[in-house]
């Protein structure tokens, strides 16, 4: 985040008054973490990206075209649509990769969360530094389970796939509320609202961060295992 | 109308936005059920032609059918645009999977800015649609379609009909956009009870028009001829093709199959031209229009080629759309004799739903036909007629082209109504005696039409062996006529064709035939003790022999 000093996310405080905060939770197997996170993040960013703006005279602008593509998951029975932008995909994969590594090295319980924040920059006059104002915050809580055998893994593939379908529906519901969105900026303001660094699409300014949760005991893992066992027993 | 506050320009813009939104909605839904992954590119420079700043391809037929269904209208209160997704198995059972509804309600948002906010929200709604189309159960089904079932779509305009979805269907809302003239809502109702067994038959009203592929076979010769994607629409001929739609209130609904590129199914639409009364046996009656196309050898995949078959091109309306083999010389008569007894009678016109007048379906590749009136989907005995015949006041004659199923050249067993005695197959003497027909539905071969430019046709005749090079798929493969390329009669008394035919199907090795094999196996087992005794006796000789080897 370019305004490191001021942009406060989940660790700090001060989201904007009309900041939306949404929380999603998923329980996944270790190898499913990346795909599940990417599915959610890409779905959100699909809705929060536009084509590149091209400003013309008199303050009007035209918007480029956003392409989309299907992504099949290897470890989950699931598919999702993402924006056709390799740059964006790389950025998300990098963040998710770091999160996954942190989860893995954190200890046995594997609980953590990824946050996707959308913010606006508000220029302040000297000597005050610019402010970052959070207007939408997505928190994805992840619980990593360990499965004992192939049968459990197969069930997990399907179950996580179904869960992700639900998450996508949740995300779309939120997007449909048509609540606060930053005003479309003038040319001079565009970098305060959008990330213009990508060459093919223009997402709203966003930041991804994560947290690894300290161990809360094994209760969650046990519950997940029990769920799977119950399914097998049916 | 509640749009007194809306400037006329805004009103015009809004109507245009809604119209194109509806068309793009249909494209997204249908493309999401094609069974393949969709990929479009982002473009930073605006091309000006991408509606809602999204790269969504336009499959021409889909747009055409959507426009037909809408017939110049826009969704209003009580009149919604619906895209119905259904599944049809290779045995002919079908069931509705989803209904996507684009509706308009009365709740107006007068304050909203049309050209900006509404447009952007419609764009957002399309993105939501892209996401949601991947999470309903039908998506995964559609990705696996091809062998046992295909996914079809049907567009209709009017009242939403959800009764075909079974009990307990679920609804997911994709989103809403408020406009000064009403609120646009996009949602999907989908079946959750997918426990659908082939023994269950689903009666459809409105009637099914068209035939379904009921024989899904793996393509044994992946390289032998080019396949055309099913959404490939006769490239070159495309421009010509869409005639003006009849302006009828009872807009004919249409449906196409959506299937992966390697498997094409086509729909039939109303015919516009006259036909001579065809000679018919063992028939498959489908309303046909336009160009014929040959279908793939030994598979239920269609290769689409825009060959004119002697139908008066001036009369042609829509492009190709039917299945079955047609003899180029006699476009309405299929090759070979078939069932005795002539044409099965056309069924009476079944009742229609109010909006869903017709459903166009995929076309089977073999000669299975369906009766529009009966729910049964058993093979071979029913026919389909254009249900719009009686319904729409069409000034055009409907072509009913009769297809005959051609039995494989190397088939010895009679198939249902086709008997060997009737067959005028060129290689009858080579027909193997013990060939089992797969499903009794051999594929009809593309006709011998040397005048066409079909790559498929070309490959059929170029070596003469495409498709018949492996002897074990005779059941599926029918050779109508055999004209090996480059063969001449002058050098040898036997020409290449004769040579080929003679040696095409050599008799099986006796040791490989089951009976003999089984016999000798039993014999072998019986003689084992004897043999062992002999070997034991000669053990010294064997040892000596082994010594010499060391």
XYZ file of C-alpha atoms in Angstrom:
784
model
C 0.000 0.000 0.000
C 1.567 3.264 -1.022
C 0.272 5.100 1.976
C 1.606 2.637 4.458
C 1.476 5.075 7.259
C -2.165 5.754 7.106
C -4.030 2.961 5.459
C -5.429 0.990 8.240
C -6.928 -2.333 7.622
C -8.080 -5.042 9.926
C -5.230 -4.525 12.312
C -5.931 -0.911 12.737
C -9.259 0.766 12.575
C -10.803 3.661 10.787
C -12.611 2.268 7.850
C -14.831 4.783 6.190
C -18.229 5.389 7.664
C -19.865 3.543 4.841
C -17.384 0.734 4.665
C -18.898 -2.610 3.957
C -17.401 -5.550 5.728
C -18.120 -9.057 4.624
C -16.819 -12.246 6.134
C -16.623 -15.584 4.400
C -15.483 -18.802 5.989
C -14.184 -21.934 4.363
C -12.763 -25.164 5.626
C -10.403 -26.743 3.195
C -7.690 -29.262 2.916
C -4.161 -27.952 2.698
C -3.807 -28.422 -1.018
C -7.129 -26.688 -1.672
C -6.195 -23.443 0.036
C -4.774 -21.726 -2.990
C -7.563 -22.574 -5.382
C -10.268 -21.713 -2.893
C -8.709 -18.361 -2.126
C -8.145 -17.553 -5.761
C -11.721 -18.458 -6.615
C -13.081 -16.065 -4.024
C -10.630 -13.251 -4.696
C -11.027 -13.446 -8.445
C -14.798 -13.428 -8.181
C -14.678 -10.313 -6.045
C -12.200 -8.614 -8.311
C -14.197 -9.507 -11.381
C -16.940 -7.340 -9.956
C -14.559 -4.678 -8.800
C -12.609 -4.166 -11.995
C -13.422 -2.154 -15.036
C -11.783 -1.706 -18.387
C -9.007 0.817 -18.673
C -10.193 4.388 -18.723
C -9.196 6.580 -21.584
C -9.794 10.180 -20.854
C -10.631 12.440 -23.684
C -11.086 16.133 -23.915
C -13.757 17.789 -21.872
C -13.467 15.294 -19.087
C -15.196 12.446 -20.795
C -13.726 9.034 -20.864
C -14.194 5.759 -22.568
C -13.733 2.402 -20.980
C -11.798 -0.542 -22.294
C -13.139 -4.047 -22.479
C -12.812 -6.648 -19.791
C -12.385 -10.205 -20.966
C -13.157 -13.186 -18.802
C -12.122 -16.791 -18.646
C -13.087 -19.985 -16.937
C -10.738 -21.562 -14.431
C -11.060 -25.174 -13.397
C -9.788 -26.190 -10.012
C -7.620 -29.243 -9.767
C -8.234 -30.111 -6.153
C -11.795 -28.961 -5.840
C -14.825 -29.892 -7.878
C -15.324 -26.302 -8.813
C -14.893 -23.786 -11.578
C -15.016 -20.012 -11.533
C -14.692 -17.051 -13.835
C -11.895 -14.556 -13.548
C -10.861 -11.428 -15.358
C -8.586 -12.077 -18.282
C -5.555 -10.344 -16.946
C -2.371 -12.236 -16.327
C -0.981 -9.390 -14.279
C -3.900 -9.451 -11.925
C -3.779 -13.220 -11.707
C -0.096 -13.123 -10.859
C -0.644 -10.545 -8.149
C -3.359 -12.632 -6.561
C -1.375 -15.839 -6.817
C 1.573 -14.196 -5.168
C -0.501 -13.043 -2.236
C -2.285 -16.355 -1.886
C 0.993 -18.228 -2.139
C 2.427 -16.232 0.722
C -0.665 -16.863 2.758
C -0.489 -20.563 2.104
C 3.158 -20.723 3.083
C 2.485 -18.814 6.236
C -0.346 -21.140 7.109
C 1.779 -24.158 6.555
C 4.675 -22.950 8.587
C 2.538 -21.645 11.392
C 1.826 -24.871 13.108
C -0.520 -27.731 13.114
C -3.851 -26.046 13.323
C -3.857 -24.102 10.125
C -6.227 -21.262 10.784
C -5.893 -17.905 9.249
C -7.611 -15.263 7.240
C -7.008 -13.295 4.110
C -8.305 -9.774 3.810
C -9.097 -7.977 0.616
C -9.587 -4.284 1.150
C -10.790 -1.726 -1.315
C -9.766 1.794 -0.511
C -9.681 5.287 -1.862
C -6.923 7.744 -1.463
C -7.757 11.137 -0.250
C -5.193 13.713 -0.882
C -4.451 15.958 1.965
C -2.650 19.183 1.942
C 0.823 19.398 3.176
C 1.983 18.634 5.844
C -0.657 15.998 6.236
C -0.130 12.786 4.423
C -2.689 11.241 2.209
C -5.409 9.247 3.727
C -6.585 5.872 2.709
C -10.214 5.324 3.217
C -11.462 1.817 3.288
C -14.791 1.411 1.583
C -15.121 -2.339 1.329
C -13.505 -5.076 3.327
C -13.679 -8.760 2.576
C -12.364 -11.215 5.120
C -11.966 -14.826 4.178
C -11.424 -17.063 7.139
C -9.698 -20.293 6.347
C -9.519 -23.409 8.358
C -7.208 -26.092 7.099
C -8.125 -29.652 7.820
C -6.044 -32.732 7.544
C -7.668 -35.737 6.030
C -6.656 -39.281 6.608
C -7.453 -41.121 3.449
C -8.427 -40.828 -0.160
C -12.086 -41.351 0.462
C -12.224 -38.407 2.797
C -10.353 -36.357 0.275
C -12.827 -37.170 -2.432
C -15.710 -36.112 -0.244
C -13.821 -32.987 0.647
C -13.388 -32.155 -3.022
C -17.108 -32.205 -3.516
C -18.057 -30.547 -0.289
C -15.634 -27.701 -0.700
C -16.882 -27.286 -4.237
C -20.422 -26.935 -2.964
C -19.321 -24.522 -0.272
C -17.534 -22.363 -2.791
C -20.687 -22.246 -4.893
C -22.428 -20.824 -1.864
C -19.667 -18.296 -1.360
C -19.933 -17.118 -4.939
C -23.658 -16.638 -4.487
C -22.970 -14.676 -1.292
C -20.464 -12.472 -3.044
C -22.839 -11.775 -5.888
C -25.556 -10.880 -3.395
C -23.306 -8.286 -1.819
C -22.311 -6.899 -5.179
C -25.915 -6.564 -6.114
C -26.702 -4.278 -3.250
C -25.359 -1.361 -5.233
C -24.170 0.349 -2.141
C -21.389 2.775 -1.926
C -18.947 2.849 -4.756
C -16.400 5.611 -5.194
C -17.435 8.281 -7.590
C -16.047 7.991 -11.021
C -12.913 10.111 -10.885
C -11.632 12.797 -13.152
C -8.405 12.185 -14.893
C -6.374 13.763 -12.156
C -8.086 11.694 -9.518
C -8.138 8.354 -11.217
C -5.149 7.008 -9.334
C -6.890 7.744 -6.091
C -9.672 5.401 -6.919
C -8.328 2.826 -9.333
C -5.213 0.796 -9.711
C -4.045 2.006 -13.070
C -0.813 0.062 -13.109
C -2.205 -2.911 -14.981
C -2.186 -2.775 -18.715
C -5.433 -4.484 -19.525
C -7.860 -3.952 -16.697
C -8.432 -1.469 -13.959
C -9.445 -2.754 -10.562
C -10.396 -0.465 -7.760
C -7.461 0.211 -5.482
C -7.088 -2.853 -3.341
C -4.814 -4.389 -0.823
C -4.462 -7.979 0.277
C -3.176 -8.896 3.697
C -3.399 -11.939 5.875
C -3.236 -13.120 9.401
C -2.470 -16.470 10.841
C -4.577 -17.297 13.821
C -3.111 -18.777 16.908
C -4.185 -22.187 17.767
C -7.663 -22.389 19.214
C -7.480 -26.005 19.969
C -8.448 -28.867 17.796
C -12.179 -28.477 18.012
C -12.699 -27.196 14.539
C -10.571 -29.830 12.920
C -12.375 -32.513 14.833
C -15.731 -31.202 13.757
C -14.719 -31.242 10.144
C -13.429 -34.739 10.436
C -16.604 -35.825 12.113
C -18.654 -34.297 9.333
C -16.744 -36.264 6.782
C -17.000 -39.441 8.806
C -20.718 -38.953 9.144
C -21.024 -38.552 5.425
C -19.117 -41.753 4.875
C -21.296 -43.573 7.312
C -24.478 -42.735 5.455
C -46.174 4.607 -18.912
C -44.262 6.024 -16.054
C -41.567 7.557 -18.078
C -42.838 11.061 -18.425
C -39.784 12.306 -16.665
C -37.410 10.467 -18.855
C -36.050 12.366 -21.765
C -36.653 10.763 -25.085
C -32.968 10.241 -25.608
C -32.681 8.568 -22.283
C -35.664 6.448 -23.075
C -34.170 5.388 -26.334
C -30.879 4.634 -24.674
C -32.558 2.693 -21.946
C -34.491 0.566 -24.376
C -31.356 -0.127 -26.306
C -29.475 -1.040 -23.158
C -32.177 -3.409 -22.071
C -32.398 -5.012 -25.463
C -28.685 -5.651 -25.690
C -28.562 -6.680 -22.110
C -31.141 -9.324 -22.868
C -29.145 -10.543 -25.854
C -25.926 -10.673 -23.904
C -27.656 -12.462 -21.076
C -28.706 -15.194 -23.447
C -25.195 -15.441 -24.860
C -23.635 -15.789 -21.434
C -26.081 -18.454 -20.368
C -25.882 -20.505 -23.524
C -22.120 -20.241 -23.743
C -21.876 -21.378 -20.158
C -23.693 -24.547 -21.119
C -21.693 -25.395 -24.185
C -19.557 -27.701 -22.167
C -16.306 -25.952 -22.728
C -14.297 -23.296 -21.037
C -14.898 -19.802 -22.254
C -12.076 -17.357 -22.665
C -12.161 -13.829 -24.002
C -9.484 -11.224 -23.990
C -9.363 -7.934 -22.275
C -8.639 -4.990 -24.427
C -7.458 -1.736 -23.053
C -8.477 0.253 -26.058
C -12.175 0.392 -26.342
C -13.369 -1.199 -29.506
C -16.709 0.457 -29.281
C -18.549 -2.730 -30.013
C -18.298 -4.475 -26.695
C -21.484 -3.869 -24.945
C -21.232 -3.151 -21.244
C -17.449 -3.087 -21.547
C -17.356 -6.840 -21.390
C -15.902 -9.155 -23.965
C -18.788 -11.499 -24.566
C -18.827 -13.210 -27.894
C -21.959 -13.319 -29.932
C -22.856 -16.661 -31.360
C -24.948 -15.617 -34.328
C -27.590 -18.306 -34.055
C -28.087 -17.581 -30.432
C -28.580 -13.912 -31.096
C -30.871 -14.720 -33.895
C -32.999 -17.018 -31.855
C -33.103 -14.589 -28.980
C -34.240 -11.841 -31.291
C -36.851 -14.117 -32.682
C -38.143 -14.973 -29.278
C -38.269 -11.352 -28.282
C -39.763 -10.300 -31.585
C -38.883 -6.716 -31.015
C -40.282 -6.589 -27.527
C -38.563 -5.918 -24.278
C -39.172 -7.548 -20.962
C -42.030 -5.836 -19.191
C -44.244 -6.673 -16.312
C -45.668 -10.106 -16.926
C -43.617 -10.674 -19.996
C -40.232 -12.036 -19.198
C -37.499 -13.443 -21.268
C -36.670 -16.966 -20.236
C -33.833 -19.215 -21.193
C -34.587 -22.791 -20.413
C -31.741 -25.240 -20.062
C -32.562 -28.890 -20.316
C -30.787 -32.166 -20.603
C -31.543 -34.872 -23.045
C -30.090 -38.328 -22.765
C -28.995 -40.625 -25.466
C -32.069 -42.673 -24.820
C -34.306 -39.750 -25.400
C -35.272 -38.824 -21.899
C -35.183 -35.200 -21.172
C -35.560 -32.982 -18.224
C -35.467 -29.301 -17.546
C -32.562 -28.244 -15.469
C -32.827 -24.487 -15.179
C -34.902 -21.547 -16.161
C -33.090 -18.225 -16.309
C -35.524 -15.361 -16.102
C -35.027 -11.778 -17.095
C -37.956 -9.925 -15.656
C -39.094 -6.401 -15.216
C -41.151 -5.214 -12.327
C -42.922 -1.974 -11.679
C -40.608 -0.527 -9.116
C -39.063 2.461 -10.780
C -36.065 4.460 -9.831
C -36.642 7.821 -11.328
C -33.513 9.389 -10.056
C -31.078 7.047 -11.566
C -29.002 8.139 -14.462
C -29.587 5.999 -17.450
C -26.521 6.480 -19.507
C -24.164 6.047 -16.710
C -25.405 4.270 -13.643
C -27.838 1.933 -15.308
C -25.273 1.008 -17.901
C -22.597 0.245 -15.354
C -24.969 -1.704 -13.193
C -26.052 -3.766 -16.145
C -22.399 -4.472 -16.732
C -22.009 -5.558 -13.153
C -25.052 -7.744 -13.487
C -23.536 -9.494 -16.481
C -20.421 -10.180 -14.455
C -22.575 -11.660 -11.758
C -24.271 -13.766 -14.369
C -20.908 -15.022 -15.558
C -20.092 -16.077 -12.024
C -23.452 -17.568 -11.176
C -23.722 -19.632 -14.349
C -20.750 -21.629 -13.100
C -22.166 -22.494 -9.731
C -25.517 -24.060 -10.497
C -25.593 -27.847 -10.868
C -26.204 -27.668 -14.592
C -22.754 -26.247 -15.171
C -20.971 -29.382 -14.167
C -23.456 -31.457 -16.083
C -22.864 -29.392 -19.160
C -19.116 -29.783 -18.899
C -19.537 -33.512 -19.028
C -22.014 -33.659 -21.818
C -21.377 -35.450 -25.028
C -21.582 -39.148 -24.655
C -24.665 -39.887 -22.712
C -26.520 -36.642 -22.918
C -26.545 -33.211 -24.371
C -27.634 -29.908 -22.996
C -30.203 -27.915 -24.844
C -31.529 -24.458 -24.524
C -34.758 -22.835 -25.412
C -35.670 -19.194 -25.353
C -39.151 -17.992 -24.827
C -40.821 -14.751 -24.027
C -43.860 -14.362 -21.900
C -44.862 -16.031 -18.731
C -42.278 -17.880 -16.761
C -42.948 -21.589 -16.593
C -41.241 -23.337 -13.739
C -43.326 -26.456 -13.529
C -40.869 -28.563 -15.444
C -38.232 -28.214 -12.806
C -39.686 -30.744 -10.472
C -40.402 -30.347 -6.839
C -38.293 -28.370 -4.531
C -36.449 -26.405 -7.132
C -34.238 -23.653 -5.835
C -33.846 -20.097 -6.921
C -30.800 -17.961 -7.015
C -30.982 -14.306 -7.726
C -28.268 -12.983 -9.924
C -29.121 -9.368 -9.390
C -31.339 -6.409 -10.029
C -30.933 -3.048 -11.660
C -33.356 -0.253 -11.069
C -34.275 1.920 -13.982
C -36.687 4.761 -14.468
C -39.152 2.412 -16.125
C -38.918 -0.508 -13.793
C -36.513 -2.819 -12.047
C -34.751 -5.439 -14.073
C -34.342 -8.742 -12.256
C -32.236 -11.651 -13.338
C -32.620 -14.944 -11.569
C -32.328 -18.637 -12.056
C -34.611 -21.386 -10.885
C -32.882 -24.720 -10.967
C -33.810 -28.279 -10.380
C -32.167 -29.915 -7.423
C -33.587 -33.327 -7.845
C -31.217 -34.646 -10.412
C -31.864 -38.242 -9.621
C -32.975 -38.888 -13.076
C -32.960 -42.374 -14.329
C -33.322 -43.428 -17.864
C -36.417 -45.383 -17.129
C -38.255 -42.225 -16.411
C -39.826 -40.580 -19.327
C -40.655 -36.970 -19.352
C -43.444 -35.784 -21.421
C -42.914 -32.464 -22.839
C -45.366 -29.874 -23.621
C -44.806 -28.086 -25.840
C -43.907 -30.762 -28.259
C -40.488 -31.660 -29.202
C -39.597 -30.932 -32.656
C -36.519 -32.526 -33.861
C -34.538 -35.492 -33.056
C -32.009 -36.262 -30.564
C -28.817 -38.052 -30.899
C -29.363 -41.332 -29.319
C -26.206 -43.009 -30.152
C -23.173 -41.623 -28.581
C -20.111 -43.320 -29.689
C -16.557 -42.526 -29.234
C -14.940 -41.330 -32.273
C -12.455 -43.960 -33.280
C -10.591 -41.990 -35.852
C -9.587 -38.768 -34.335
C -7.516 -37.748 -37.201
C -9.453 -38.993 -40.095
C -11.543 -35.969 -40.706
C -11.871 -32.517 -39.464
C -14.518 -31.672 -36.980
C -16.319 -28.457 -36.892
C -17.384 -26.937 -33.689
C -21.019 -26.932 -33.206
C -21.093 -23.261 -32.937
C -19.326 -22.983 -36.191
C -21.887 -21.857 -38.565
C -20.878 -22.488 -42.097
C -18.517 -19.572 -42.012
C -18.732 -18.490 -45.544
C -22.393 -18.923 -45.914
C -23.235 -17.227 -42.766
C -23.724 -13.777 -43.991
C -26.563 -14.655 -46.198
C -28.522 -16.461 -43.911
C -31.022 -15.099 -41.643
C -34.248 -14.233 -43.252
C -36.669 -11.928 -41.672
C -38.627 -13.500 -38.975
C -42.278 -13.807 -39.353
C -44.034 -11.361 -37.240
C -46.282 -13.603 -35.402
C -47.458 -13.108 -31.913
C -46.962 -16.730 -31.283
C -43.302 -16.467 -31.639
C -41.783 -19.774 -32.269
C -39.428 -20.671 -29.579
C -36.243 -22.240 -30.448
C -33.766 -24.382 -28.855
C -30.410 -25.575 -29.789
C -28.165 -28.012 -28.307
C -25.105 -26.751 -26.735
C -22.348 -29.207 -26.946
C -18.645 -29.304 -27.135
C -16.944 -28.554 -30.380
C -16.241 -32.123 -31.106
C -19.821 -32.985 -31.050
C -22.217 -31.001 -32.970
C -25.845 -31.191 -32.918
C -28.001 -29.010 -34.884
C -31.468 -27.912 -34.733
C -34.046 -27.817 -37.306
C -36.039 -24.830 -38.023
C -38.925 -24.214 -40.235
C -38.476 -25.028 -43.776
C -39.228 -22.566 -46.398
C -39.217 -24.480 -49.515
C -41.135 -26.991 -51.413
C -40.135 -30.512 -51.618
C -40.944 -33.329 -53.874
C -42.604 -36.153 -52.121
C -39.790 -38.254 -50.983
C -39.382 -41.928 -51.323
C -39.451 -43.225 -47.908
C -38.584 -46.261 -46.036
C -37.440 -46.640 -42.532
C -37.737 -43.032 -42.151
C -36.811 -40.229 -40.055
C -38.904 -37.273 -40.709
C -37.607 -33.970 -39.756
C -38.447 -30.571 -40.814
C -35.522 -29.439 -42.681
C -34.350 -26.393 -44.204
C -31.498 -25.264 -46.127
C -28.369 -27.083 -46.580
C -27.580 -30.566 -45.739
C -24.560 -31.557 -43.957
C -22.822 -34.772 -43.664
C -22.123 -36.185 -40.375
C -19.155 -37.762 -38.972
C -18.365 -41.308 -39.619
C -18.923 -43.719 -36.858
C -19.779 -41.186 -34.333
C -22.582 -39.066 -33.322
C -20.649 -35.990 -33.949
C -21.653 -33.878 -36.769
C -19.425 -32.236 -39.149
C -21.112 -29.306 -40.568
C -20.591 -28.410 -44.091
C -22.611 -26.088 -46.133
C -23.038 -28.198 -49.162
C -25.957 -27.379 -51.283
C -27.910 -30.420 -52.007
C -29.863 -29.404 -54.923
C -32.537 -27.749 -52.970
C -33.419 -24.586 -54.692
C -31.109 -22.173 -53.099
C -33.400 -19.340 -53.726
C -35.789 -20.930 -51.381
C -33.399 -21.563 -48.675
C -33.840 -19.848 -45.459
C -31.762 -20.788 -42.547
C -28.552 -22.516 -43.003
C -28.004 -26.094 -42.555
C -29.748 -27.793 -40.012
C -30.455 -31.358 -40.037
C -28.965 -34.645 -39.475
C -28.951 -37.701 -41.475
C -27.260 -38.722 -44.583
C -28.544 -37.317 -47.709
C -27.811 -38.446 -51.092
C -26.634 -35.458 -52.935
C -28.428 -36.430 -55.999
C -31.682 -36.927 -54.246
C -31.743 -34.549 -51.414
C -34.886 -35.784 -49.965
C -34.318 -39.386 -50.337
C -31.947 -41.321 -48.351
C -29.854 -44.054 -49.575
C -30.773 -47.576 -49.557
C -33.927 -49.307 -48.787
C -34.950 -49.677 -45.320
C -38.037 -50.543 -43.562
C -40.788 -51.904 -45.531
C -44.080 -50.397 -45.145
C -43.491 -46.885 -46.133
C -43.750 -43.764 -44.172
C -45.032 -43.876 -40.698
C -47.925 -41.518 -40.354
C -47.286 -38.111 -38.986
C -48.604 -37.671 -35.520
C -51.344 -35.247 -34.773
C -50.288 -31.908 -33.577
C -49.775 -31.922 -29.895
C -50.923 -29.178 -27.659
C -48.696 -26.241 -27.165
C -47.904 -24.161 -24.223
C -48.768 -20.585 -24.722
C -45.339 -19.301 -25.280
C -43.241 -22.278 -25.808
C -44.427 -23.156 -29.171
C -41.687 -25.216 -30.411
C -38.597 -26.612 -29.204
C -35.790 -27.208 -31.458
C -33.595 -29.901 -30.441
C -30.502 -31.565 -31.318
C -30.466 -33.885 -34.090
C -29.556 -37.453 -33.868
C -27.047 -38.805 -36.115
C -28.570 -42.048 -36.761
C -31.966 -42.630 -37.944
C -33.809 -42.423 -34.742
C -36.868 -40.388 -34.886
C -39.242 -39.047 -32.422
C -42.863 -38.583 -32.453
C -43.926 -35.211 -31.403
C -47.052 -36.576 -29.954
C -45.876 -39.490 -27.977
C -43.595 -39.315 -25.055
C -41.949 -42.547 -25.770
C -38.505 -42.273 -27.000
C -38.018 -45.696 -28.340
C -36.009 -45.830 -31.419
C -36.909 -46.176 -34.932
C -40.565 -46.091 -34.940
C -41.625 -42.565 -34.551
C -41.463 -39.553 -36.626
C -41.362 -35.951 -35.949
C -43.095 -33.364 -37.830
C -42.810 -29.712 -37.575
C -45.207 -28.827 -34.919
C -45.494 -25.419 -36.259
C -47.257 -26.793 -39.197
C -50.620 -26.519 -37.787
C -49.879 -23.848 -35.361
C -48.252 -20.993 -37.044
C -49.850 -19.583 -40.010
C -46.853 -20.073 -42.062
C -47.156 -19.315 -45.656
C -44.237 -21.501 -46.353
C -44.364 -25.085 -47.094
C -42.668 -27.189 -44.636
C -40.184 -29.523 -45.886
C -40.221 -32.869 -44.383
C -37.211 -34.641 -45.381
C -37.164 -38.265 -44.928
C -34.141 -40.022 -43.797
C -33.476 -43.591 -44.061
C -31.225 -45.358 -41.812
C -28.642 -47.161 -43.660
C -27.370 -50.327 -42.204
C -23.723 -50.902 -42.114
C -22.064 -52.498 -45.007
C -20.539 -55.184 -42.955
C -23.469 -56.024 -40.879
C -24.869 -59.435 -41.137
C -27.611 -59.183 -38.639
C -30.738 -57.455 -39.521
C -31.449 -54.386 -37.530
C -34.947 -53.853 -36.412
C -36.738 -52.978 -39.498
C -33.893 -53.320 -41.834
C -33.273 -56.735 -43.182
C -30.347 -57.991 -45.057
C -32.480 -59.073 -47.886
C -33.498 -55.531 -48.460
C -30.113 -54.139 -48.295
C -28.454 -53.150 -51.345
C -25.107 -52.941 -49.840
C -22.078 -53.231 -51.966
C -20.118 -55.548 -49.796
C -22.757 -57.891 -48.587
C -20.602 -60.886 -49.225
C -18.006 -59.560 -46.900
C -20.336 -58.855 -44.114
C -19.002 -60.671 -41.133
C -21.317 -63.213 -39.706
C -20.784 -62.537 -36.123
C -20.717 -58.823 -35.908
C -22.837 -57.461 -33.161
C -24.477 -54.197 -33.812
C -23.926 -51.629 -31.251
C -27.241 -50.396 -30.076
C -28.735 -51.396 -33.360
C -28.165 -47.979 -34.594
C -25.416 -47.763 -37.068
C -24.500 -44.385 -38.236
C -25.507 -43.331 -41.607
C -22.675 -42.450 -43.784
C -22.384 -39.152 -45.398
C -23.564 -39.374 -48.898
C -21.361 -39.623 -51.824
C -21.490 -36.144 -53.122
C -18.443 -35.436 -55.185
C -19.568 -31.950 -55.928
C -19.224 -30.739 -52.424
C -16.337 -29.092 -50.818
C -16.684 -30.692 -47.536
C -13.414 -31.694 -46.072
C -15.232 -34.585 -44.601
C -16.463 -35.696 -47.948
C -13.060 -35.251 -49.357
C -11.475 -37.382 -46.776
C -14.042 -40.026 -47.242
C -13.032 -40.551 -50.756
C -9.459 -39.624 -50.778
C -8.128 -42.879 -49.593
C -11.200 -44.846 -49.464
C -10.125 -46.222 -46.244
C -10.880 -43.574 -43.792
C -13.137 -45.065 -41.333
C -12.850 -48.553 -42.511
C -9.252 -49.083 -41.799
C -9.908 -50.717 -38.542
C -12.195 -53.555 -39.025
C -13.847 -53.576 -35.736
C -16.275 -50.747 -36.115
C -18.189 -51.983 -39.025
C -21.370 -51.666 -37.138
C -21.060 -47.949 -37.010
C -19.666 -47.361 -40.324
C -21.472 -47.504 -43.544
C -19.935 -47.152 -46.887
C -22.383 -46.016 -49.404
C -20.184 -46.247 -52.309
C -16.617 -46.940 -52.667
C -14.527 -44.841 -54.883
C -10.974 -45.062 -53.864
C -8.987 -42.184 -55.085
C -6.187 -42.684 -57.505
C -7.362 -46.087 -58.467
C -7.317 -47.094 -62.064
C -8.415 -50.160 -63.871
C -5.849 -50.230 -66.561
C -2.905 -51.929 -64.984
C -4.316 -54.856 -63.153
C -7.404 -56.787 -63.891
C -8.402 -56.077 -60.346
C -8.793 -52.459 -59.445
C -7.911 -50.959 -56.154
C -11.453 -50.867 -55.040
C -12.048 -54.519 -55.644
C -8.754 -55.397 -54.086
C -9.588 -53.341 -51.122
C -12.992 -54.789 -50.705
C -11.757 -58.294 -50.977
C -9.064 -57.914 -48.470
C -10.797 -55.391 -46.309
C -12.373 -57.934 -44.188
C -10.361 -61.045 -43.956
C -11.829 -63.883 -41.992
C -10.894 -64.085 -38.399
C -8.123 -66.319 -37.326
C -9.611 -69.528 -36.182
C -7.641 -69.489 -33.015
C -9.140 -66.150 -32.196
C -12.701 -67.075 -32.680
C -14.386 -67.641 -29.431
C -15.793 -71.074 -30.012
C -12.649 -72.576 -31.264
C -10.714 -70.749 -28.665
C -12.873 -72.089 -25.938
C -12.696 -75.512 -27.362
C -9.013 -75.625 -27.606
C -8.682 -74.235 -24.147
C -10.649 -77.121 -22.763
C -8.659 -79.512 -24.849
C -5.456 -77.944 -23.680
C -6.410 -78.340 -20.110
C -7.368 -81.929 -20.590
C -4.192 -82.795 -22.334
C -2.007 -81.192 -19.751
C -1.444 -84.196 -17.532
C -0.551 -86.222 -20.549
C 1.933 -83.673 -21.735
C 3.454 -83.378 -18.353
C 3.985 -87.081 -18.215
C 5.742 -87.031 -21.550
C 7.978 -84.197 -20.499
C 8.890 -85.928 -17.318
C 9.892 -88.977 -19.232
C 12.196 -86.961 -21.392
C 13.652 -84.946 -18.626
C 17.151 -86.194 -19.272
C 16.970 -85.007 -22.844
C 15.832 -81.618 -21.758
C 18.601 -81.298 -19.282
C 21.140 -82.185 -21.907
C 19.660 -79.617 -24.180
C 19.882 -76.988 -21.523
C 23.522 -77.882 -20.985
C 24.287 -77.179 -24.591
C 22.893 -73.730 -24.188
C 25.144 -72.774 -21.397
